[in-house]
Coordinates of C-alpha atoms in Angstrom, one line a residue:
L1 CA 0.0 0.1 -0.1
Q2 CA 2.9 2.5 0.7
K3 CA 4.6 1.5 -2.5
F4 CA 1.1 2.4 -4.5
M5 CA 0.6 5.7 -2.6
R6 CA 3.7 6.8 -3.3
K7 CA 3.3 6.0 -6.8
F8 CA 0.2 8.2 -7.1
F9 CA 1.9 10.8 -5.0
N10 CA 4.7 11.1 -7.2
D11 CA 2.2 11.5 -10.6
A12 CA -0.4 13.4 -9.1
Y13 CA 1.1 16.0 -6.0
T14 CA 4.7 16.5 -7.2
F15 CA 3.6 19.6 -9.2
D16 CA -0.2 19.4 -7.5
Q17 CA -1.5 18.2 -10.6
M18 CA -0.5 20.8 -12.9
G19 CA 2.2 19.0 -14.8
C20 CA 1.4 18.2 -18.3
S21 CA 1.0 14.6 -17.5
S22 CA -0.3 14.7 -14.0
P23 CA -3.7 12.6 -13.6
Q24 CA -7.0 15.0 -13.5
T25 CA -9.7 11.5 -13.5
V26 CA -9.3 8.2 -12.1
Y27 CA -10.9 5.4 -13.9
F28 CA -11.9 2.1 -11.8
L29 CA -12.7 -0.7 -13.6
G30 CA -14.9 -3.2 -12.3
S31 CA -18.6 -3.2 -10.6
E32 CA -20.4 -0.1 -9.3
E33 CA -20.2 -1.6 -6.0
D34 CA -16.6 -2.7 -5.6
T35 CA -15.9 0.7 -7.1
K36 CA -17.7 3.0 -4.2
V37 CA -15.8 0.5 -1.8
C38 CA -12.3 1.3 -3.9
V39 CA -13.1 5.5 -3.9
R40 CA -13.7 5.0 -0.2
K41 CA -10.6 3.2 0.9
F42 CA -8.4 4.9 -2.0
Q43 CA -9.2 8.2 -0.3
Q44 CA -8.7 7.2 3.5
D45 CA -5.6 5.5 3.0
A46 CA -4.6 8.4 0.4
S47 CA -5.6 10.8 3.3
V48 CA -3.4 9.3 5.9
F49 CA -0.6 8.9 3.5
L50 CA -1.0 12.2 2.5
K51 CA -0.9 14.2 6.0
E52 CA 2.6 12.8 6.6
N53 CA 3.9 13.5 3.1
Y54 CA 2.2 16.4 1.2
Q55 CA 3.9 19.8 2.2
A56 CA 1.1 22.5 1.0
D57 CA -1.4 25.2 2.7
V58 CA -4.2 22.8 2.7
A59 CA -6.5 25.4 4.2
S60 CA -6.0 27.6 1.1
I61 CA -6.5 24.5 -1.3
A62 CA -9.4 23.6 0.2
S63 CA -11.2 27.2 -0.8
L64 CA -10.2 26.7 -4.2
K65 CA -11.2 23.0 -4.5
L66 CA -14.6 24.2 -2.6
N67 CA -15.2 26.6 -5.3
R68 CA -14.6 24.2 -7.7
M69 CA -16.6 21.8 -6.8
V70 CA -19.8 24.3 -6.6
D71 CA -19.1 25.3 -10.1
D72 CA -18.9 21.7 -11.4
A73 CA -21.9 20.7 -9.4
M74 CA -24.1 23.6 -10.8
G75 CA -22.9 23.0 -14.2
E76 CA -24.1 19.2 -13.5
V77 CA -20.5 17.8 -14.3
I78 CA -20.3 16.0 -10.7
T79 CA -23.1 13.6 -9.5
T80 CA -21.3 13.0 -5.7
Q81 CA -18.2 13.6 -3.8
V82 CA -16.0 12.0 -1.1
G83 CA -12.9 12.8 0.5
D84 CA -11.6 15.8 2.6
N85 CA -8.6 18.3 1.8
Y86 CA -6.0 15.8 1.0
L87 CA -8.0 14.1 -1.5
R88 CA -11.2 14.7 -2.9
F89 CA -13.0 12.5 -5.1
L90 CA -16.0 13.6 -7.4
Q91 CA -17.8 11.0 -9.4
L92 CA -18.6 12.5 -13.2
N93 CA -21.9 12.9 -14.4
D94 CA -21.9 9.9 -17.5
E95 CA -22.9 12.6 -20.1
V96 CA -19.6 14.8 -19.5
D97 CA -16.7 14.6 -21.7
E98 CA -13.6 13.9 -19.5
A99 CA -11.1 14.4 -21.6
A100 CA -12.1 18.2 -22.0
L101 CA -12.2 18.7 -17.9
H102 CA -9.1 20.0 -16.1
G103 CA -9.4 20.0 -12.2
C104 CA -8.1 22.7 -10.0
G105 CA -5.1 20.6 -8.2
G106 CA -4.2 20.1 -4.9
G107 CA -6.1 16.7 -4.5
Y108 CA -9.1 17.2 -6.8
F109 CA -9.9 14.0 -8.7
Y110 CA -12.8 13.5 -11.0
Y111 CA -13.4 9.7 -11.3
K112 CA -15.5 7.0 -13.3
Q113 CA -16.4 3.6 -12.8
V114 CA -16.0 1.8 -16.3
T115 CA -16.5 -2.0 -16.5
S116 CA -14.5 -2.4 -19.8
I117 CA -11.5 -0.7 -21.3
A118 CA -13.8 0.1 -24.6
Q119 CA -15.8 2.6 -22.1
L120 CA -12.5 4.9 -22.5
Q121 CA -13.1 5.8 -26.1
R122 CA -13.7 9.4 -25.0
L123 CA -9.8 9.7 -24.3
R124 CA -9.1 9.4 -27.7
K125 CA -8.4 13.7 -28.1
P126 CA -5.1 15.6 -28.8
K127 CA -5.6 17.0 -24.9
V128 CA -5.2 13.8 -23.3
Q129 CA -1.5 12.9 -23.6
T130 CA -0.3 10.0 -20.9
I131 CA -2.5 7.6 -19.1
C132 CA -1.3 5.7 -16.3
F133 CA -2.4 2.2 -15.1
F134 CA -2.3 0.1 -12.5
G135 CA -3.7 -3.8 -11.8
L136 CA -4.5 -4.2 -15.5
E137 CA -3.9 -7.6 -17.3
D138 CA -1.9 -7.8 -20.6
G139 CA -5.0 -8.2 -22.6
E140 CA -6.5 -4.9 -20.9
L141 CA -3.1 -3.0 -21.6
E142 CA -3.3 -4.1 -25.1
L143 CA -6.9 -2.9 -25.8
L144 CA -5.6 0.7 -23.8
Y145 CA -2.7 0.9 -26.4
E146 CA -5.2 0.1 -29.2
L147 CA -7.3 3.1 -27.8
S148 CA -4.2 5.1 -28.7
N149 CA -4.4 4.8 -32.2
G150 CA -5.1 8.2 -33.5
E151 CA -5.3 11.0 -32.4
G152 CA -4.6 11.6 -28.6
I153 CA -3.3 9.7 -25.8
D154 CA 0.6 9.8 -26.6
R155 CA 2.0 7.8 -23.5
I156 CA 0.5 4.7 -21.6
V157 CA 3.3 4.3 -18.5
P158 CA 2.7 2.2 -15.5
L159 CA 1.4 4.3 -12.0
G160 CA 4.4 6.3 -10.7
N161 CA 5.8 7.1 -14.3
A162 CA 3.7 9.5 -15.6
L163 CA 6.3 12.3 -14.7
I164 CA 9.3 10.6 -15.9
F165 CA 10.8 12.6 -19.2
N166 CA 11.5 10.3 -21.9
Y167 CA 13.1 11.2 -25.4
I168 CA 9.6 10.1 -26.8
W169 CA 7.3 13.1 -25.4
D170 CA 3.6 14.1 -26.6
G171 CA 4.1 11.4 -29.7
Y172 CA 7.6 12.8 -30.8
N173 CA 10.9 11.6 -30.7
L174 CA 12.8 14.5 -29.3
F175 CA 16.4 13.9 -31.0
D176 CA 14.7 13.7 -34.6
E177 CA 12.8 17.0 -33.7
L178 CA 15.7 18.8 -32.3
S179 CA 18.4 17.7 -34.4
K180 CA 19.5 19.7 -37.7
K181 CA 19.8 17.5 -40.6
V182 CA 21.4 18.7 -43.9
Y183 CA 20.8 17.2 -47.1
L184 CA 23.4 17.1 -49.9
G185 CA 22.1 16.2 -53.2
R186 CA 24.0 15.2 -55.9

């Protein structure tokens, strides 16, 4: 559990969710009942971890999250919420295009329950750069990879690796993009 929380912390809290590859939405693959249990346990365990490891002015961030939550509720973006000032999960309305959303940071996570990887079709948009995964089988990873064909989804990495820089970034080979190539025709 500590290793999992450290990986989640590194991806989400290193830049307070404002890094270009920081998670904004968490997808729970499974039944509705299992998701409810998992969301509650995840939130509780993460809050314990964050109280010891998250160095931020939680009170200031709380007002930012409250304002965002009111806007999301009035705009019918979310249906319910669970959490505290360290980590707040907000369940997305099924009709909302989550790929267009960007939270306010500081532990404000949208979440959605899905029963299959195929339900993530909405993520095939240029705005979605990175997908982090945890606990997926090889077949599920293959389906996730197939979603990346076409526009959107430049990186698929294990939890804890969202912010690890690679020479392949945003779908481009940086060595090729930043190197001058001289052509000599004869």
